[in-house]
Amino acid sequence: MPATPRPVLLDCDPGTDDAVALWLALAAPGIDLQLVTVAGGNVGLERTLPNARAVLGLAGAGVPVVAGADRPLVGRFRSETRVHGMDGLGGVTLPEGPPATPGLAADAIRARLRAAAAESVTLVGLGPATNLALALAAEPDLAGRVAEIVLMTGAVGEGNWSSAAEFNAAMDPEALAILLACGRPVTLATLDLTAQALVTPARVAALRAVSGGGRCLAAAVEILAAIPPSRRFEHRGVPLHDPCAVMWLVAPELFTHRAVTASVVLDGADRGRTRIDRWGRDGAPANARLLEGLDAEGFFAALGMMLKELK
Ligand code: RIB
Ligand code: CA
């Protein structure tokens, strides 16, 4: 008897990798995607919102999409169009999706949590964590309805926004700090993990060769092919960040992990840097699960198998 799909509320900033992560979340039998909320991030909210609607619309998904923060809790909005293009989807045009659901992301998240049983809802954060943080800061007791928070954020080593900070953490470190302090299990998919999910031309070709897929798989392949290779990897490919966070919920056997103590720097040149203590050296109690190892071949095989089930 298959396990009951876990209720998931997913916050994102589509974003090329967010798009593939959304399709993965829709396709995964173990995920009951109940709400998608959107923030400004890779590109502005005026693009990330229609992108989320279009991605879900292409899959024919009736999941409500609610707009949220167009800027961080502190400081000004900044984007990453160099990676995602001005439109946020690498220049890939999708048909317009269904309208967004009126309201604000943080309110929609709180409403879902209020209606949920204790420790029953999984929150997934794939962009700056502003919406998730606003929801839990406004009504802290709702953290008790959360089973787990899974974030693509941070880095043990070097960043990708600054030498010290990964983009999502750098864009709203205060929001990340709120989530790390909320008292619920937090699972981190950092840059060090996502570097193992390198999208290379060979892996794009393998996804393109998956038979029986529909328009979502085709669009995902087109989007992946459009992402510029990263100089961090000698232009051999580009890390597929956000689907790693979702795949943890789909196929945890593909990962190794350990309990760590994680915090985020809020001041100075290292603002947005995640300090991750893997060995308990700093004396603080563990407050997060760090995803460390990834079976990359298994990841991409599972991704293809899942995406081909979509329209
Ligand atoms: O640093 C990578 C992360 O920042 C990914 O979530 C990407 O989509 C951007 O949001
Ligand atoms: Ca993202």
mmCIF file of C-alpha atoms and ligand atoms in Angstrom:
data_model
loop_
_atom_site.group_PDB
_atom_site.id
_atom_site.type_symbol
_atom_site.label_atom_id
_atom_site.label_comp_id
_atom_site.label_asym_id
_atom_site.label_seq_id
_atom_site.Cartn_x
_atom_site.Cartn_y
_atom_site.Cartn_z
ATOM 1 C CA MET A 1 0.000 0.000 0.000
ATOM 2 C CA PRO A 2 1.719 3.262 -1.086
ATOM 3 C CA ALA A 3 2.333 5.752 1.710
ATOM 4 C CA THR A 4 -0.085 8.660 1.972
ATOM 5 C CA PRO A 5 1.322 11.571 -0.051
ATOM 6 C CA ARG A 6 2.762 14.249 2.207
ATOM 7 C CA PRO A 7 1.100 17.690 2.076
ATOM 8 C CA VAL A 8 3.616 20.182 0.674
ATOM 9 C CA LEU A 9 3.561 23.975 0.472
ATOM 10 C CA LEU A 10 6.256 25.144 -1.941
ATOM 11 C CA ASP A 11 7.734 28.648 -2.164
ATOM 12 C CA CYS A 12 9.823 29.560 -5.185
ATOM 13 C CA ASP A 13 11.275 32.227 -7.487
ATOM 14 C CA PRO A 14 11.058 30.705 -11.014
ATOM 15 C CA GLY A 15 13.730 30.600 -12.201
ATOM 16 C CA THR A 16 14.880 27.863 -14.515
ATOM 17 C CA ASP A 17 15.693 25.324 -11.789
ATOM 18 C CA ASP A 18 12.550 26.253 -9.846
ATOM 19 C CA ALA A 19 10.517 25.362 -12.942
ATOM 20 C CA VAL A 20 11.985 21.861 -13.103
ATOM 21 C CA ALA A 21 11.526 21.493 -9.341
ATOM 22 C CA LEU A 22 7.851 22.437 -9.627
ATOM 23 C CA TRP A 23 7.289 19.819 -12.343
ATOM 24 C CA LEU A 24 9.106 17.251 -10.201
ATOM 25 C CA ALA A 25 6.914 18.096 -7.212
ATOM 26 C CA LEU A 26 3.789 17.732 -9.360
ATOM 27 C CA ALA A 27 4.920 14.396 -10.775
ATOM 28 C CA ALA A 28 6.088 12.805 -7.523
ATOM 29 C CA PRO A 29 3.522 10.312 -6.194
ATOM 30 C CA GLY A 30 4.627 10.932 -2.622
ATOM 31 C CA ILE A 31 3.970 14.667 -2.758
ATOM 32 C CA ASP A 32 0.558 16.307 -2.399
ATOM 33 C CA LEU A 33 1.426 19.803 -3.676
ATOM 34 C CA GLN A 34 -1.254 21.947 -2.021
ATOM 35 C CA LEU A 35 0.062 25.492 -2.526
ATOM 36 C CA VAL A 36 2.709 27.311 -4.525
ATOM 37 C CA THR A 37 3.808 30.716 -3.308
ATOM 38 C CA VAL A 38 6.092 33.035 -5.210
ATOM 39 C CA ALA A 39 8.710 35.617 -4.298
ATOM 40 C CA GLY A 40 10.958 37.892 -6.233
ATOM 41 C CA GLY A 41 14.384 36.344 -6.577
ATOM 42 C CA ASN A 42 16.042 35.112 -9.748
ATOM 43 C CA VAL A 43 13.991 37.754 -11.477
ATOM 44 C CA GLY A 44 11.404 40.199 -10.191
ATOM 45 C CA LEU A 45 8.007 39.082 -8.877
ATOM 46 C CA GLU A 46 6.435 40.554 -12.013
ATOM 47 C CA ARG A 47 8.151 37.670 -13.838
ATOM 48 C CA THR A 48 8.410 34.941 -11.221
ATOM 49 C CA LEU A 49 4.641 34.967 -10.665
ATOM 50 C CA PRO A 50 3.610 34.461 -14.316
ATOM 51 C CA ASN A 51 6.430 31.934 -14.654
ATOM 52 C CA ALA A 52 5.052 29.862 -11.762
ATOM 53 C CA ARG A 53 1.536 30.079 -13.230
ATOM 54 C CA ALA A 54 2.831 29.001 -16.664
ATOM 55 C CA VAL A 55 4.842 26.072 -15.293
ATOM 56 C CA LEU A 56 1.862 24.736 -13.348
ATOM 57 C CA GLY A 57 -0.480 25.483 -16.234
ATOM 58 C CA LEU A 58 1.634 23.464 -18.661
ATOM 59 C CA ALA A 59 1.153 20.463 -16.392
ATOM 60 C CA GLY A 60 -2.560 21.138 -16.150
ATOM 61 C CA ALA A 61 -2.149 21.394 -12.401
ATOM 62 C CA GLY A 62 -4.894 23.097 -10.427
ATOM 63 C CA VAL A 63 -2.547 24.017 -7.573
ATOM 64 C CA PRO A 64 -3.237 27.530 -6.241
ATOM 65 C CA VAL A 65 -0.455 30.049 -6.914
ATOM 66 C CA VAL A 66 -0.219 33.037 -4.579
ATOM 67 C CA ALA A 67 2.052 36.037 -4.946
ATOM 68 C CA GLY A 68 4.247 37.087 -2.055
ATOM 69 C CA ALA A 69 7.212 39.266 -1.298
ATOM 70 C CA ASP A 70 8.808 41.292 -4.031
ATOM 71 C CA ARG A 71 11.711 42.199 -1.747
ATOM 72 C CA PRO A 72 13.558 40.829 1.288
ATOM 73 C CA LEU A 73 12.714 41.561 4.916
ATOM 74 C CA VAL A 74 15.677 43.912 5.129
ATOM 75 C CA GLY A 75 17.377 45.760 2.265
ATOM 76 C CA ARG A 76 16.586 46.078 -1.415
ATOM 77 C CA PHE A 77 15.592 43.550 -4.073
ATOM 78 C CA ARG A 78 18.363 42.118 -6.247
ATOM 79 C CA SER A 79 18.063 39.498 -9.001
ATOM 80 C CA GLU A 80 20.149 36.994 -10.956
ATOM 81 C CA THR A 81 19.206 37.454 -14.593
ATOM 82 C CA ARG A 82 22.715 36.415 -15.714
ATOM 83 C CA VAL A 83 21.770 32.783 -15.041
ATOM 84 C CA HIS A 84 18.024 32.757 -15.634
ATOM 85 C CA GLY A 85 17.678 35.364 -18.378
ATOM 86 C CA MET A 86 15.534 38.468 -18.219
ATOM 87 C CA ASP A 87 12.341 36.388 -18.398
ATOM 88 C CA GLY A 88 13.524 33.954 -15.705
ATOM 89 C CA LEU A 89 13.073 30.819 -17.817
ATOM 90 C CA GLY A 90 16.152 31.020 -19.992
ATOM 91 C CA GLY A 91 14.225 32.512 -22.880
ATOM 92 C CA VAL A 92 11.850 29.550 -23.078
ATOM 93 C CA THR A 93 8.329 30.789 -23.665
ATOM 94 C CA LEU A 94 5.454 28.861 -22.087
ATOM 95 C CA PRO A 95 1.741 29.446 -22.630
ATOM 96 C CA GLU A 96 0.193 31.736 -20.035
ATOM 97 C CA GLY A 97 -0.977 29.791 -17.027
ATOM 98 C CA PRO A 98 -4.199 30.151 -15.017
ATOM 99 C CA PRO A 99 -4.644 33.264 -12.887
ATOM 100 C CA ALA A 100 -3.006 33.510 -9.489
ATOM 101 C CA THR A 101 -5.162 33.093 -6.430
ATOM 102 C CA PRO A 102 -5.792 36.489 -4.820
ATOM 103 C CA GLY A 103 -4.163 37.235 -1.514
ATOM 104 C CA LEU A 104 -0.674 37.218 -0.071
ATOM 105 C CA ALA A 105 1.686 34.264 0.153
ATOM 106 C CA ALA A 106 2.348 34.491 3.881
ATOM 107 C CA ASP A 107 -1.408 34.611 4.598
ATOM 108 C CA ALA A 108 -2.052 31.640 2.320
ATOM 109 C CA ILE A 109 0.687 29.631 4.017
ATOM 110 C CA ARG A 110 -0.723 30.463 7.453
ATOM 111 C CA ALA A 111 -4.248 29.524 6.402
ATOM 112 C CA ARG A 112 -3.044 26.128 5.197
ATOM 113 C CA LEU A 113 -1.042 25.539 8.358
ATOM 114 C CA ARG A 114 -3.943 26.597 10.608
ATOM 115 C CA ALA A 115 -6.114 23.936 8.945
ATOM 116 C CA ALA A 116 -3.450 21.227 9.227
ATOM 117 C CA ALA A 117 -2.787 18.611 11.874
ATOM 118 C CA ALA A 118 0.263 18.840 14.089
ATOM 119 C CA GLU A 119 3.586 18.204 12.354
ATOM 120 C CA SER A 120 1.826 17.272 9.124
ATOM 121 C CA VAL A 121 2.875 19.828 6.487
ATOM 122 C CA THR A 122 6.207 20.005 4.677
ATOM 123 C CA LEU A 123 7.415 23.454 3.659
ATOM 124 C CA VAL A 124 9.770 23.616 0.684
ATOM 125 C CA GLY A 125 11.739 26.800 0.066
ATOM 126 C CA LEU A 126 13.447 27.242 -3.295
ATOM 127 C CA GLY A 127 14.030 30.983 -3.304
ATOM 128 C CA PRO A 128 14.708 33.773 -0.822
ATOM 129 C CA ALA A 129 12.833 32.550 2.258
ATOM 130 C CA THR A 130 10.886 35.758 2.823
ATOM 131 C CA ASN A 131 7.355 34.318 2.425
ATOM 132 C CA LEU A 132 7.983 31.317 4.674
ATOM 133 C CA ALA A 133 9.605 33.512 7.296
ATOM 134 C CA LEU A 134 6.781 36.058 7.217
ATOM 135 C CA ALA A 135 4.244 33.284 7.749
ATOM 136 C CA LEU A 136 6.025 31.778 10.743
ATOM 137 C CA ALA A 137 7.073 35.115 12.255
ATOM 138 C CA ALA A 138 3.489 36.402 12.145
ATOM 139 C CA GLU A 139 2.100 33.298 13.854
ATOM 140 C CA PRO A 140 4.969 31.336 15.487
ATOM 141 C CA ASP A 141 2.679 28.655 16.943
ATOM 142 C CA LEU A 142 1.960 27.457 13.423
ATOM 143 C CA ALA A 143 5.453 25.972 13.336
ATOM 144 C CA GLY A 144 3.875 23.130 15.300
ATOM 145 C CA ARG A 145 1.927 22.141 12.156
ATOM 146 C CA VAL A 146 5.174 21.777 10.192
ATOM 147 C CA ALA A 147 6.678 18.321 9.731
ATOM 148 C CA GLU A 148 9.860 19.518 8.012
ATOM 149 C CA ILE A 149 11.255 22.541 6.205
ATOM 150 C CA VAL A 150 13.365 21.674 3.165
ATOM 151 C CA LEU A 151 15.433 24.513 1.742
ATOM 152 C CA MET A 152 17.686 24.924 -1.205
ATOM 153 C CA THR A 153 19.934 27.473 0.452
ATOM 154 C CA GLY A 154 23.391 28.178 1.692
ATOM 155 C CA ALA A 155 26.799 26.661 1.255
ATOM 156 C CA VAL A 156 29.348 24.893 3.404
ATOM 157 C CA GLY A 157 32.051 26.280 1.139
ATOM 158 C CA GLU A 158 32.074 29.149 -1.328
ATOM 159 C CA GLY A 159 28.988 31.023 -2.375
ATOM 160 C CA ASN A 160 27.576 31.786 -5.783
ATOM 161 C CA TRP A 161 26.333 35.302 -5.125
ATOM 162 C CA SER A 162 29.391 36.435 -3.207
ATOM 163 C CA SER A 163 32.461 34.429 -2.310
ATOM 164 C CA ALA A 164 30.779 33.795 1.039
ATOM 165 C CA ALA A 165 27.052 33.592 0.309
ATOM 166 C CA GLU A 166 24.686 31.502 -1.788
ATOM 167 C CA PHE A 167 21.983 33.487 -3.623
ATOM 168 C CA ASN A 168 18.831 32.516 -1.673
ATOM 169 C CA ALA A 169 20.550 32.994 1.672
ATOM 170 C CA ALA A 170 22.204 36.221 0.519
ATOM 171 C CA MET A 171 18.939 37.726 -0.724
ATOM 172 C CA ASP A 172 17.184 37.359 2.641
ATOM 173 C CA PRO A 173 19.435 36.156 5.468
ATOM 174 C CA GLU A 174 17.035 37.392 8.132
ATOM 175 C CA ALA A 175 14.345 35.149 6.675
ATOM 176 C CA LEU A 176 16.663 32.155 6.727
ATOM 177 C CA ALA A 177 17.594 32.929 10.336
ATOM 178 C CA ILE A 178 13.898 32.874 11.289
ATOM 179 C CA LEU A 179 13.450 29.429 9.733
ATOM 180 C CA LEU A 180 16.606 28.039 11.346
ATOM 181 C CA ALA A 181 15.314 29.220 14.726
ATOM 182 C CA CYS A 182 11.701 28.043 14.393
ATOM 183 C CA GLY A 183 12.254 24.769 16.230
ATOM 184 C CA ARG A 184 11.152 22.436 13.440
ATOM 185 C CA PRO A 185 13.383 20.055 11.428
ATOM 186 C CA VAL A 186 15.193 21.934 8.668
ATOM 187 C CA THR A 187 16.849 20.078 5.799
ATOM 188 C CA LEU A 188 19.436 21.975 3.776
ATOM 189 C CA ALA A 189 20.288 21.361 0.140
ATOM 190 C CA THR A 190 23.341 23.597 -0.165
ATOM 191 C CA LEU A 191 25.525 24.446 -3.126
ATOM 192 C CA ASP A 192 27.893 21.679 -2.064
ATOM 193 C CA LEU A 193 25.133 19.144 -2.621
ATOM 194 C CA THR A 194 23.680 20.654 -5.768
ATOM 195 C CA ALA A 195 27.146 20.763 -7.350
ATOM 196 C CA GLN A 196 26.788 16.958 -7.614
ATOM 197 C CA ALA A 197 23.680 17.354 -9.776
ATOM 198 C CA LEU A 198 25.571 18.868 -12.673
ATOM 199 C CA VAL A 199 23.504 19.324 -15.800
ATOM 200 C CA THR A 200 25.859 18.446 -18.628
ATOM 201 C CA PRO A 201 25.093 18.214 -22.341
ATOM 202 C CA ALA A 202 25.150 14.411 -21.982
ATOM 203 C CA ARG A 203 22.545 14.521 -19.222
ATOM 204 C CA VAL A 204 20.372 16.905 -21.227
ATOM 205 C CA ALA A 205 20.622 14.502 -24.165
ATOM 206 C CA ALA A 206 19.663 11.596 -21.912
ATOM 207 C CA LEU A 207 16.584 13.472 -20.686
ATOM 208 C CA ARG A 208 15.710 14.398 -24.264
ATOM 209 C CA ALA A 209 15.924 10.691 -25.150
ATOM 210 C CA VAL A 210 13.422 9.682 -22.461
ATOM 211 C CA SER A 211 10.526 8.249 -24.446
ATOM 212 C CA GLY A 212 6.883 8.761 -23.674
ATOM 213 C CA GLY A 213 7.225 12.193 -22.147
ATOM 214 C CA GLY A 214 4.937 15.125 -22.870
ATOM 215 C CA ARG A 215 5.183 18.871 -23.099
ATOM 216 C CA CYS A 216 6.483 19.336 -19.553
ATOM 217 C CA LEU A 217 9.468 17.040 -20.067
ATOM 218 C CA ALA A 218 10.125 18.712 -23.423
ATOM 219 C CA ALA A 219 9.960 22.176 -21.828
ATOM 220 C CA ALA A 220 12.201 21.082 -18.957
ATOM 221 C CA VAL A 221 14.807 19.815 -21.412
ATOM 222 C CA GLU A 222 14.601 23.077 -23.362
ATOM 223 C CA ILE A 223 15.026 25.106 -20.177
ATOM 224 C CA LEU A 224 17.962 23.006 -18.946
ATOM 225 C CA ALA A 225 19.657 23.312 -22.315
ATOM 226 C CA ALA A 226 19.285 27.090 -22.123
ATOM 227 C CA ILE A 227 21.061 27.576 -18.792
ATOM 228 C CA PRO A 228 24.597 28.839 -19.409
ATOM 229 C CA PRO A 229 27.340 26.478 -18.157
ATOM 230 C CA SER A 230 28.980 27.633 -14.952
ATOM 231 C CA ARG A 231 32.528 28.871 -14.705
ATOM 232 C CA ARG A 232 32.558 27.260 -11.236
ATOM 233 C CA PHE A 233 32.636 23.920 -13.090
ATOM 234 C CA GLU A 234 34.949 24.880 -15.945
ATOM 235 C CA HIS A 235 31.847 25.375 -18.107
ATOM 236 C CA ARG A 236 31.202 21.584 -18.061
ATOM 237 C CA GLY A 237 27.656 22.190 -16.978
ATOM 238 C CA VAL A 238 25.465 23.867 -14.382
ATOM 239 C CA PRO A 239 24.236 22.606 -11.004
ATOM 240 C CA LEU A 240 20.519 21.766 -10.874
ATOM 241 C CA HIS A 241 19.813 23.365 -7.517
ATOM 242 C CA ASP A 242 16.100 23.371 -6.677
ATOM 243 C CA PRO A 243 15.135 19.872 -7.878
ATOM 244 C CA CYS A 244 17.667 18.521 -5.348
ATOM 245 C CA ALA A 245 15.530 19.877 -2.502
ATOM 246 C CA VAL A 246 12.378 18.293 -3.924
ATOM 247 C CA MET A 247 14.124 15.010 -4.753
ATOM 248 C CA TRP A 248 14.969 14.633 -1.040
ATOM 249 C CA LEU A 249 11.233 14.197 -0.469
ATOM 250 C CA VAL A 250 10.869 11.846 -3.436
ATOM 251 C CA ALA A 251 13.885 9.562 -3.148
ATOM 252 C CA PRO A 252 15.782 10.111 0.125
ATOM 253 C CA GLU A 253 17.806 6.976 -0.582
ATOM 254 C CA LEU A 254 19.734 8.990 -3.164
ATOM 255 C CA PHE A 255 21.241 11.153 -0.424
ATOM 256 C CA THR A 256 23.613 10.933 2.497
ATOM 257 C CA HIS A 257 23.165 13.443 5.293
ATOM 258 C CA ARG A 258 24.197 14.401 8.789
ATOM 259 C CA ALA A 259 22.936 16.551 11.668
ATOM 260 C CA VAL A 260 24.660 19.917 11.801
ATOM 261 C CA THR A 261 24.430 23.268 13.479
ATOM 262 C CA ALA A 262 23.555 25.923 10.913
ATOM 263 C CA SER A 263 23.390 29.669 11.254
ATOM 264 C CA VAL A 264 23.527 32.617 8.884
ATOM 265 C CA VAL A 265 25.691 35.727 9.048
ATOM 266 C CA LEU A 266 23.650 38.943 9.037
ATOM 267 C CA ASP A 267 26.317 41.626 9.120
ATOM 268 C CA GLY A 268 29.425 42.696 7.283
ATOM 269 C CA ALA A 269 31.097 41.418 4.156
ATOM 270 C CA ASP A 270 29.972 37.840 4.828
ATOM 271 C CA ARG A 271 26.273 38.775 5.099
ATOM 272 C CA GLY A 272 24.236 35.774 3.900
ATOM 273 C CA ARG A 273 27.013 33.277 4.565
ATOM 274 C CA THR A 274 25.728 30.066 6.146
ATOM 275 C CA ARG A 275 27.963 28.837 8.934
ATOM 276 C CA ILE A 276 27.565 25.060 8.994
ATOM 277 C CA ASP A 277 29.215 23.166 11.849
ATOM 278 C CA ARG A 278 29.423 19.525 10.745
ATOM 279 C CA TRP A 279 31.331 18.272 13.782
ATOM 280 C CA GLY A 280 29.778 20.063 16.756
ATOM 281 C CA ARG A 281 32.939 22.129 17.169
ATOM 282 C CA ASP A 282 31.111 25.312 18.161
ATOM 283 C CA GLY A 283 29.190 23.760 21.034
ATOM 284 C CA ALA A 284 25.705 24.712 19.793
ATOM 285 C CA PRO A 285 23.057 21.982 19.459
ATOM 286 C CA ALA A 286 22.324 20.596 16.006
ATOM 287 C CA ASN A 287 19.404 22.395 14.372
ATOM 288 C CA ALA A 288 19.454 21.125 10.803
ATOM 289 C CA ARG A 289 20.005 18.149 8.521
ATOM 290 C CA LEU A 290 22.686 18.760 5.912
ATOM 291 C CA LEU A 291 22.291 16.815 2.677
ATOM 292 C CA GLU A 292 25.856 15.873 1.749
ATOM 293 C CA GLY A 293 26.124 13.107 -0.844
ATOM 294 C CA LEU A 294 24.032 12.528 -3.944
ATOM 295 C CA ASP A 295 23.739 9.579 -6.293
ATOM 296 C CA ALA A 296 23.802 11.807 -9.360
ATOM 297 C CA GLU A 297 23.051 9.097 -11.884
ATOM 298 C CA GLY A 298 20.129 7.974 -9.782
ATOM 299 C CA PHE A 299 18.972 11.577 -9.435
ATOM 300 C CA PHE A 300 18.823 12.245 -13.165
ATOM 301 C CA ALA A 301 17.280 8.839 -13.873
ATOM 302 C CA ALA A 302 14.546 9.512 -11.311
ATOM 303 C CA LEU A 303 14.048 13.032 -12.664
ATOM 304 C CA GLY A 304 13.466 11.715 -16.168
ATOM 305 C CA MET A 305 11.145 8.952 -15.008
ATOM 306 C CA MET A 306 9.083 11.411 -12.987
ATOM 307 C CA LEU A 307 8.878 14.217 -15.556
ATOM 308 C CA LYS A 308 7.801 11.857 -18.314
ATOM 309 C CA GLU A 309 4.617 11.131 -16.321
ATOM 310 C CA LEU A 310 3.476 14.724 -16.741
ATOM 311 C CA LYS A 311 1.446 16.106 -19.633
HETATM 312 O O1 RIB B 1 21.724 29.608 -5.483
HETATM 313 C C1 RIB B 1 20.790 28.890 -6.241
HETATM 314 C C2 RIB B 1 19.396 29.230 -5.821
HETATM 315 O O2 RIB B 1 19.122 30.613 -6.053
HETATM 316 C C3 RIB B 1 18.336 28.484 -6.638
HETATM 317 O O3 RIB B 1 17.181 28.327 -5.867
HETATM 318 C C4 RIB B 1 18.068 29.427 -7.768
HETATM 319 O O4 RIB B 1 16.787 29.200 -8.366
HETATM 320 C C5 RIB B 1 18.098 30.738 -7.049
HETATM 321 O O5 RIB B 1 16.837 30.928 -6.432
HETATM 322 CA CA CA B 2 15.066 29.190 -6.813
#
